[in-house]
Amino acid sequence: MTELPDRRLLLVHAHPDDESINNGATMARYAAEGAHVTLVTCTLGERGEVIPPELAHLTGAALGQYRRQELAAAMAELGVRDVRLLGGAGRYSDSGMMGLPDNDDPGCFWQADVDEAAAHLVEVIREVRPQVLVTYDDDGGYGHPDHIQAHRVAMRAAELSAEAGAPVAKVYWNRVPRPVVEEAFARLHDDLPGLPFTKAAAVDDVPGVVAEERVTTVVDGTAHAAAKAAAMRAHATQVTVAEPYFVLSNELAQPILATEYYELVRGERGPGERETDLFAGVEETS
Ligand SMILES: [Zn+2]
């Protein structure tokens, strides 16, 4: 096996675009610093709503294939080369929004057996041996079934890997401190008249918003803000970008955060009041 870099980061996401929106700056920063960054995406987002009218004909499998190309383009912007689909392409499909009949499709990720899906992720962990795993909180950040399931699968895979004697040293959930989001939305409201967007989202539309005290770790990705915006722009079926803001298909403007925040939920916290590095305190072993 080829030798991997000393620092190895694994991110688990539900659909193409989630990685760039949540962790784009973090991924670009660690890739630029020479860490090995692995993204595992659980579905191709076949049920996503398409924004550009000229691409509106894309649905189902055709949309999934298109989004796979968008993902590849986004990862090129972030400098991330190790991108995988959980269980291989097409293994799990998008479950759609909570409460829709789509959730009952036997092939959808929401219907997946958690242990079976986690076994696919354990294989990746065994191969890459990441010290750091990043995923969503138990609500998936905002309640989407695929995000909740991605959380369950990631946490179960971490547990199984630990039981097998190959633990991931640190597990993080994506977070954003409420005061940071409030401030960013205040700026957005001031800027809105000059933007190509008409309405702003609400603070609680941002996934993972929590009280400041829950945030253990801040990753300053401001040097990689342009890469993050470019990666988001690559997901054109899902995201429209007007830096430093963006909209999803609901057309409600949100800030693009270049500093990204995390809550350490497994493993030992690094020194200092708040970590500024996901690998803080991790012994670098290969
Ligand atoms: Zn998603």
mmCIF file of C-alpha atoms and ligand atoms in Angstrom:
data_model
loop_
_atom_site.group_PDB
_atom_site.id
_atom_site.type_symbol
_atom_site.label_atom_id
_atom_site.label_comp_id
_atom_site.label_asym_id
_atom_site.label_seq_id
_atom_site.Cartn_x
_atom_site.Cartn_y
_atom_site.Cartn_z
ATOM 1 C CA MET A 1 0.000 0.000 0.000
ATOM 2 C CA THR A 2 1.287 3.466 -0.778
ATOM 3 C CA GLU A 3 2.327 5.503 2.221
ATOM 4 C CA LEU A 4 -0.253 8.065 3.293
ATOM 5 C CA PRO A 5 0.571 11.459 4.853
ATOM 6 C CA ASP A 6 0.892 11.625 8.658
ATOM 7 C CA ARG A 7 -2.344 13.517 9.220
ATOM 8 C CA ARG A 8 -5.517 11.933 7.868
ATOM 9 C CA LEU A 9 -8.977 13.444 7.976
ATOM 10 C CA LEU A 10 -12.217 11.634 7.071
ATOM 11 C CA LEU A 11 -15.494 13.444 6.451
ATOM 12 C CA VAL A 12 -18.865 11.711 6.076
ATOM 13 C CA HIS A 13 -21.639 13.532 4.255
ATOM 14 C CA ALA A 14 -25.114 12.754 2.963
ATOM 15 C CA HIS A 15 -25.225 14.391 -0.490
ATOM 16 C CA PRO A 16 -22.852 16.088 -2.915
ATOM 17 C CA ASP A 17 -22.721 19.804 -1.844
ATOM 18 C CA ASP A 18 -22.971 19.181 1.930
ATOM 19 C CA GLU A 19 -19.190 18.811 2.217
ATOM 20 C CA SER A 20 -18.458 22.130 0.526
ATOM 21 C CA ILE A 21 -21.141 24.069 2.427
ATOM 22 C CA ASN A 22 -20.208 22.652 5.845
ATOM 23 C CA ASN A 23 -16.495 21.948 5.622
ATOM 24 C CA GLY A 24 -15.156 23.425 2.364
ATOM 25 C CA ALA A 25 -12.654 25.738 4.036
ATOM 26 C CA THR A 26 -11.475 23.031 6.437
ATOM 27 C CA MET A 27 -11.001 20.518 3.622
ATOM 28 C CA ALA A 28 -9.102 23.031 1.465
ATOM 29 C CA ARG A 29 -6.894 24.039 4.394
ATOM 30 C CA TYR A 30 -5.897 20.529 5.399
ATOM 31 C CA ALA A 31 -5.396 19.452 1.789
ATOM 32 C CA ALA A 32 -3.151 22.491 1.255
ATOM 33 C CA GLU A 33 -1.205 21.626 4.408
ATOM 34 C CA GLY A 34 -0.500 18.155 3.056
ATOM 35 C CA ALA A 35 -2.941 16.142 5.150
ATOM 36 C CA HIS A 36 -4.768 13.253 3.513
ATOM 37 C CA VAL A 37 -8.411 14.284 3.203
ATOM 38 C CA THR A 38 -10.995 11.587 2.472
ATOM 39 C CA LEU A 39 -14.611 12.370 1.705
ATOM 40 C CA VAL A 40 -17.264 9.671 1.906
ATOM 41 C CA THR A 41 -20.575 10.758 0.400
ATOM 42 C CA CYS A 42 -23.515 8.467 1.187
ATOM 43 C CA THR A 43 -25.890 9.203 -1.724
ATOM 44 C CA LEU A 44 -25.750 11.068 -5.027
ATOM 45 C CA GLY A 45 -28.612 13.376 -4.081
ATOM 46 C CA GLU A 46 -30.945 12.064 -6.779
ATOM 47 C CA ARG A 47 -33.954 13.772 -5.184
ATOM 48 C CA GLY A 48 -32.420 17.215 -4.914
ATOM 49 C CA GLU A 49 -34.286 20.183 -6.346
ATOM 50 C CA VAL A 50 -32.504 21.622 -9.359
ATOM 51 C CA ILE A 51 -32.054 25.408 -9.458
ATOM 52 C CA PRO A 52 -30.997 26.316 -13.047
ATOM 53 C CA PRO A 53 -34.001 26.056 -15.397
ATOM 54 C CA GLU A 54 -31.750 24.737 -18.181
ATOM 55 C CA LEU A 55 -30.890 21.725 -15.977
ATOM 56 C CA ALA A 56 -34.410 21.165 -14.629
ATOM 57 C CA HIS A 57 -34.845 18.140 -16.902
ATOM 58 C CA LEU A 58 -32.332 16.249 -14.734
ATOM 59 C CA THR A 59 -34.071 13.925 -12.274
ATOM 60 C CA GLY A 60 -33.362 10.601 -10.552
ATOM 61 C CA ALA A 61 -30.342 8.646 -11.789
ATOM 62 C CA ALA A 62 -29.473 11.277 -14.404
ATOM 63 C CA LEU A 63 -29.363 13.945 -11.700
ATOM 64 C CA GLY A 64 -27.243 11.645 -9.542
ATOM 65 C CA GLN A 65 -24.698 11.203 -12.334
ATOM 66 C CA TYR A 66 -24.636 14.943 -12.949
ATOM 67 C CA ARG A 67 -24.136 15.665 -9.260
ATOM 68 C CA ARG A 68 -21.285 13.182 -9.186
ATOM 69 C CA GLN A 69 -19.501 15.339 -11.766
ATOM 70 C CA GLU A 70 -20.293 18.453 -9.763
ATOM 71 C CA LEU A 71 -18.757 16.770 -6.729
ATOM 72 C CA ALA A 72 -15.604 15.930 -8.679
ATOM 73 C CA ALA A 73 -15.326 19.553 -9.838
ATOM 74 C CA ALA A 74 -15.866 20.822 -6.289
ATOM 75 C CA MET A 75 -13.167 18.518 -4.925
ATOM 76 C CA ALA A 76 -10.757 19.766 -7.592
ATOM 77 C CA GLU A 77 -11.371 23.302 -6.240
ATOM 78 C CA LEU A 78 -10.626 22.137 -2.684
ATOM 79 C CA GLY A 79 -7.598 20.026 -3.655
ATOM 80 C CA VAL A 80 -9.213 16.863 -2.296
ATOM 81 C CA ARG A 81 -8.382 13.730 -4.276
ATOM 82 C CA ASP A 82 -9.830 10.886 -2.201
ATOM 83 C CA VAL A 83 -13.585 10.884 -2.753
ATOM 84 C CA ARG A 84 -15.735 7.810 -2.267
ATOM 85 C CA LEU A 85 -19.390 6.874 -2.429
ATOM 86 C CA LEU A 86 -20.511 4.759 0.520
ATOM 87 C CA GLY A 87 -20.695 1.110 -0.598
ATOM 88 C CA GLY A 88 -19.851 2.149 -4.180
ATOM 89 C CA ALA A 89 -21.825 4.254 -6.668
ATOM 90 C CA GLY A 90 -25.564 3.686 -6.523
ATOM 91 C CA ARG A 91 -25.516 1.553 -3.354
ATOM 92 C CA TYR A 92 -27.719 4.018 -1.453
ATOM 93 C CA SER A 93 -30.063 6.561 -2.967
ATOM 94 C CA ASP A 94 -31.305 9.908 -1.707
ATOM 95 C CA SER A 95 -34.241 9.549 0.730
ATOM 96 C CA GLY A 96 -35.829 12.927 0.038
ATOM 97 C CA MET A 97 -37.146 15.276 2.702
ATOM 98 C CA MET A 98 -38.570 13.865 5.961
ATOM 99 C CA GLY A 99 -42.159 12.594 5.761
ATOM 100 C CA LEU A 100 -42.286 12.079 2.001
ATOM 101 C CA PRO A 101 -43.150 8.641 0.519
ATOM 102 C CA ASP A 102 -39.600 8.723 -0.957
ATOM 103 C CA ASN A 103 -38.399 7.728 2.533
ATOM 104 C CA ASP A 104 -40.014 4.265 2.046
ATOM 105 C CA ASP A 105 -38.034 3.354 -1.086
ATOM 106 C CA PRO A 106 -36.138 0.176 -0.090
ATOM 107 C CA GLY A 107 -32.979 1.404 -1.867
ATOM 108 C CA CYS A 108 -32.892 4.741 -0.104
ATOM 109 C CA PHE A 109 -30.314 5.538 2.542
ATOM 110 C CA TRP A 110 -32.943 6.071 5.248
ATOM 111 C CA GLN A 111 -33.981 2.406 4.847
ATOM 112 C CA ALA A 112 -30.392 1.141 5.007
ATOM 113 C CA ASP A 113 -29.362 -1.232 7.762
ATOM 114 C CA VAL A 114 -27.046 0.920 9.907
ATOM 115 C CA ASP A 115 -24.602 -1.894 10.684
ATOM 116 C CA GLU A 116 -24.346 -2.896 7.043
ATOM 117 C CA ALA A 117 -23.795 0.697 5.905
ATOM 118 C CA ALA A 118 -21.297 1.241 8.735
ATOM 119 C CA ALA A 119 -19.348 -1.834 7.577
ATOM 120 C CA HIS A 120 -18.646 -0.057 4.265
ATOM 121 C CA LEU A 121 -17.287 2.894 6.194
ATOM 122 C CA VAL A 122 -15.221 0.666 8.491
ATOM 123 C CA GLU A 123 -13.478 -0.633 5.355
ATOM 124 C CA VAL A 124 -12.492 2.923 4.455
ATOM 125 C CA ILE A 125 -11.328 3.595 8.030
ATOM 126 C CA ARG A 126 -9.252 0.402 7.990
ATOM 127 C CA GLU A 127 -7.600 1.467 4.755
ATOM 128 C CA VAL A 128 -7.019 5.169 5.443
ATOM 129 C CA ARG A 129 -6.614 5.064 9.264
ATOM 130 C CA PRO A 130 -7.858 8.608 9.832
ATOM 131 C CA GLN A 131 -7.110 10.231 13.202
ATOM 132 C CA VAL A 132 -10.064 12.581 12.764
ATOM 133 C CA LEU A 133 -13.655 11.897 11.689
ATOM 134 C CA VAL A 134 -16.119 14.710 10.978
ATOM 135 C CA THR A 135 -19.872 14.244 10.636
ATOM 136 C CA TYR A 136 -23.222 15.770 11.679
ATOM 137 C CA ASP A 137 -24.901 15.831 15.084
ATOM 138 C CA ASP A 138 -27.682 13.337 15.901
ATOM 139 C CA ASP A 139 -30.296 15.543 14.216
ATOM 140 C CA GLY A 140 -28.197 15.536 11.059
ATOM 141 C CA GLY A 141 -27.772 19.285 11.561
ATOM 142 C CA TYR A 142 -31.301 20.048 10.383
ATOM 143 C CA GLY A 143 -33.404 16.892 10.356
ATOM 144 C CA HIS A 144 -32.963 15.584 6.809
ATOM 145 C CA PRO A 145 -33.265 11.745 6.935
ATOM 146 C CA ASP A 146 -30.040 11.190 4.959
ATOM 147 C CA HIS A 147 -28.133 13.526 7.274
ATOM 148 C CA ILE A 148 -29.469 11.737 10.368
ATOM 149 C CA GLN A 149 -28.547 8.408 8.802
ATOM 150 C CA ALA A 150 -25.057 9.664 7.848
ATOM 151 C CA HIS A 151 -24.584 10.601 11.514
ATOM 152 C CA ARG A 152 -25.716 7.158 12.696
ATOM 153 C CA VAL A 153 -23.536 5.330 10.198
ATOM 154 C CA ALA A 154 -20.465 7.453 10.967
ATOM 155 C CA MET A 155 -20.859 7.044 14.742
ATOM 156 C CA ARG A 156 -21.465 3.300 14.408
ATOM 157 C CA ALA A 157 -18.403 2.922 12.165
ATOM 158 C CA ALA A 158 -16.299 4.777 14.750
ATOM 159 C CA GLU A 159 -17.597 2.403 17.424
ATOM 160 C CA LEU A 160 -16.928 -0.723 15.331
ATOM 161 C CA SER A 161 -13.423 0.480 14.463
ATOM 162 C CA ALA A 162 -12.660 1.077 18.147
ATOM 163 C CA GLU A 163 -13.959 -2.399 19.019
ATOM 164 C CA ALA A 164 -11.699 -3.848 16.316
ATOM 165 C CA GLY A 165 -8.698 -2.156 17.949
ATOM 166 C CA ALA A 166 -8.288 0.577 15.323
ATOM 167 C CA PRO A 167 -9.979 3.591 16.913
ATOM 168 C CA VAL A 168 -10.332 6.972 15.258
ATOM 169 C CA ALA A 169 -8.663 9.306 17.784
ATOM 170 C CA LYS A 170 -11.130 12.196 17.498
ATOM 171 C CA VAL A 171 -14.728 12.495 16.305
ATOM 172 C CA TYR A 172 -16.296 15.894 15.626
ATOM 173 C CA TRP A 173 -19.760 17.173 14.792
ATOM 174 C CA ASN A 174 -20.297 20.189 12.550
ATOM 175 C CA ARG A 175 -21.378 23.182 14.588
ATOM 176 C CA VAL A 176 -21.849 26.918 14.267
ATOM 177 C CA PRO A 177 -21.990 29.178 17.336
ATOM 178 C CA ARG A 178 -25.237 31.145 17.448
ATOM 179 C CA PRO A 179 -23.573 34.559 17.963
ATOM 180 C CA VAL A 180 -21.397 34.011 14.871
ATOM 181 C CA VAL A 181 -24.446 33.204 12.735
ATOM 182 C CA GLU A 182 -26.403 36.133 14.159
ATOM 183 C CA GLU A 183 -23.601 38.524 13.299
ATOM 184 C CA ALA A 184 -23.236 37.083 9.793
ATOM 185 C CA PHE A 185 -26.995 37.461 9.216
ATOM 186 C CA ALA A 186 -26.898 41.059 10.458
ATOM 187 C CA ARG A 187 -24.292 41.777 7.754
ATOM 188 C CA LEU A 188 -26.382 39.868 5.221
ATOM 189 C CA HIS A 189 -29.447 42.018 5.986
ATOM 190 C CA ASP A 190 -27.354 45.155 5.390
ATOM 191 C CA ASP A 191 -25.983 43.782 2.110
ATOM 192 C CA LEU A 192 -29.229 42.265 0.820
ATOM 193 C CA PRO A 193 -30.330 45.246 -1.331
ATOM 194 C CA GLY A 194 -27.138 44.868 -3.396
ATOM 195 C CA LEU A 195 -27.411 41.111 -3.811
ATOM 196 C CA PRO A 196 -29.069 39.043 -6.554
ATOM 197 C CA PHE A 197 -31.167 37.431 -3.788
ATOM 198 C CA THR A 198 -34.374 38.862 -2.397
ATOM 199 C CA LYS A 199 -34.851 37.210 0.971
ATOM 200 C CA ALA A 200 -32.656 36.014 3.804
ATOM 201 C CA ALA A 201 -32.920 32.661 5.549
ATOM 202 C CA ALA A 202 -33.357 32.562 9.332
ATOM 203 C CA VAL A 203 -30.524 31.889 11.778
ATOM 204 C CA ASP A 204 -32.058 28.497 12.595
ATOM 205 C CA ASP A 205 -32.043 27.459 8.943
ATOM 206 C CA VAL A 206 -28.282 27.055 9.314
ATOM 207 C CA PRO A 207 -27.457 23.442 10.235
ATOM 208 C CA GLY A 208 -25.755 22.799 13.565
ATOM 209 C CA VAL A 209 -26.366 26.163 15.265
ATOM 210 C CA VAL A 210 -25.635 25.847 18.990
ATOM 211 C CA ALA A 211 -24.740 27.896 22.044
ATOM 212 C CA GLU A 212 -21.153 29.121 21.947
ATOM 213 C CA GLU A 213 -20.109 26.895 24.902
ATOM 214 C CA ARG A 214 -20.693 23.694 22.920
ATOM 215 C CA VAL A 215 -18.147 24.654 20.299
ATOM 216 C CA THR A 216 -14.774 23.128 21.160
ATOM 217 C CA THR A 217 -12.877 23.841 17.971
ATOM 218 C CA VAL A 218 -12.487 26.667 15.475
ATOM 219 C CA VAL A 219 -10.816 26.126 12.118
ATOM 220 C CA ASP A 220 -9.774 29.374 10.496
ATOM 221 C CA GLY A 221 -10.192 28.806 6.781
ATOM 222 C CA THR A 222 -10.237 32.445 5.693
ATOM 223 C CA ALA A 223 -7.190 31.835 3.472
ATOM 224 C CA HIS A 224 -9.326 29.259 1.658
ATOM 225 C CA ALA A 225 -12.577 31.225 1.439
ATOM 226 C CA ALA A 226 -12.267 31.565 -2.347
ATOM 227 C CA ALA A 227 -11.748 27.805 -2.746
ATOM 228 C CA LYS A 228 -14.798 27.131 -0.590
ATOM 229 C CA ALA A 229 -16.946 29.509 -2.657
ATOM 230 C CA ALA A 230 -15.632 27.954 -5.885
ATOM 231 C CA ALA A 231 -16.440 24.459 -4.614
ATOM 232 C CA MET A 232 -19.957 25.558 -3.688
ATOM 233 C CA ARG A 233 -20.343 27.145 -7.121
ATOM 234 C CA ALA A 234 -19.379 23.810 -8.701
ATOM 235 C CA HIS A 235 -22.599 22.386 -7.205
ATOM 236 C CA ALA A 236 -24.623 24.572 -9.545
ATOM 237 C CA THR A 237 -27.721 22.359 -9.569
ATOM 238 C CA GLN A 238 -28.081 22.937 -5.801
ATOM 239 C CA VAL A 239 -26.357 26.190 -4.907
ATOM 240 C CA THR A 240 -26.186 29.721 -6.304
ATOM 241 C CA VAL A 241 -23.246 31.745 -5.014
ATOM 242 C CA ALA A 242 -22.776 35.515 -4.784
ATOM 243 C CA GLU A 243 -19.783 35.804 -2.469
ATOM 244 C CA PRO A 244 -19.858 35.845 0.482
ATOM 245 C CA TYR A 245 -23.456 34.627 0.304
ATOM 246 C CA PHE A 246 -25.366 31.773 -1.297
ATOM 247 C CA VAL A 247 -28.843 30.370 -1.754
ATOM 248 C CA LEU A 248 -30.200 26.825 -1.996
ATOM 249 C CA SER A 249 -33.322 25.990 -4.028
ATOM 250 C CA ASN A 250 -35.477 27.770 -1.411
ATOM 251 C CA GLU A 251 -33.896 31.050 -2.621
ATOM 252 C CA LEU A 252 -33.212 32.228 0.930
ATOM 253 C CA ALA A 253 -29.805 33.878 1.272
ATOM 254 C CA GLN A 254 -27.257 32.602 3.794
ATOM 255 C CA PRO A 255 -23.708 33.647 4.616
ATOM 256 C CA ILE A 256 -20.768 31.517 3.459
ATOM 257 C CA LEU A 257 -18.677 30.960 6.590
ATOM 258 C CA ALA A 258 -14.933 30.734 5.938
ATOM 259 C CA THR A 259 -14.220 29.943 9.560
ATOM 260 C CA GLU A 260 -15.744 26.576 10.425
ATOM 261 C CA TYR A 261 -16.684 25.253 13.854
ATOM 262 C CA TYR A 262 -16.801 21.862 15.516
ATOM 263 C CA GLU A 263 -17.786 20.057 18.673
ATOM 264 C CA LEU A 264 -15.429 17.306 19.802
ATOM 265 C CA VAL A 265 -17.597 14.353 20.864
ATOM 266 C CA ARG A 266 -15.050 11.484 21.069
ATOM 267 C CA GLY A 267 -11.393 11.655 21.988
ATOM 268 C CA GLU A 268 -9.172 13.921 23.974
ATOM 269 C CA ARG A 269 -9.366 17.645 23.637
ATOM 270 C CA GLY A 270 -6.129 19.380 22.668
ATOM 271 C CA PRO A 271 -4.502 22.022 24.896
ATOM 272 C CA GLY A 272 -5.853 25.547 25.213
ATOM 273 C CA GLU A 273 -9.302 26.954 25.833
ATOM 274 C CA ARG A 274 -10.493 26.220 22.323
ATOM 275 C CA GLU A 275 -8.795 24.036 19.764
ATOM 276 C CA THR A 276 -7.771 25.682 16.499
ATOM 277 C CA ASP A 277 -6.714 22.458 14.807
ATOM 278 C CA LEU A 278 -8.739 19.243 14.416
ATOM 279 C CA PHE A 279 -5.515 17.272 14.917
ATOM 280 C CA ALA A 280 -4.597 19.048 18.172
ATOM 281 C CA GLY A 281 -3.123 16.529 20.619
ATOM 282 C CA VAL A 282 -3.115 13.740 18.071
ATOM 283 C CA GLU A 283 0.117 11.843 17.856
ATOM 284 C CA GLU A 284 1.197 11.660 14.260
ATOM 285 C CA THR A 285 1.760 8.061 13.397
ATOM 286 C CA SER A 286 1.871 6.312 10.074
HETATM 287 ZN ZN ZN B 1 -27.655 17.118 2.174
#
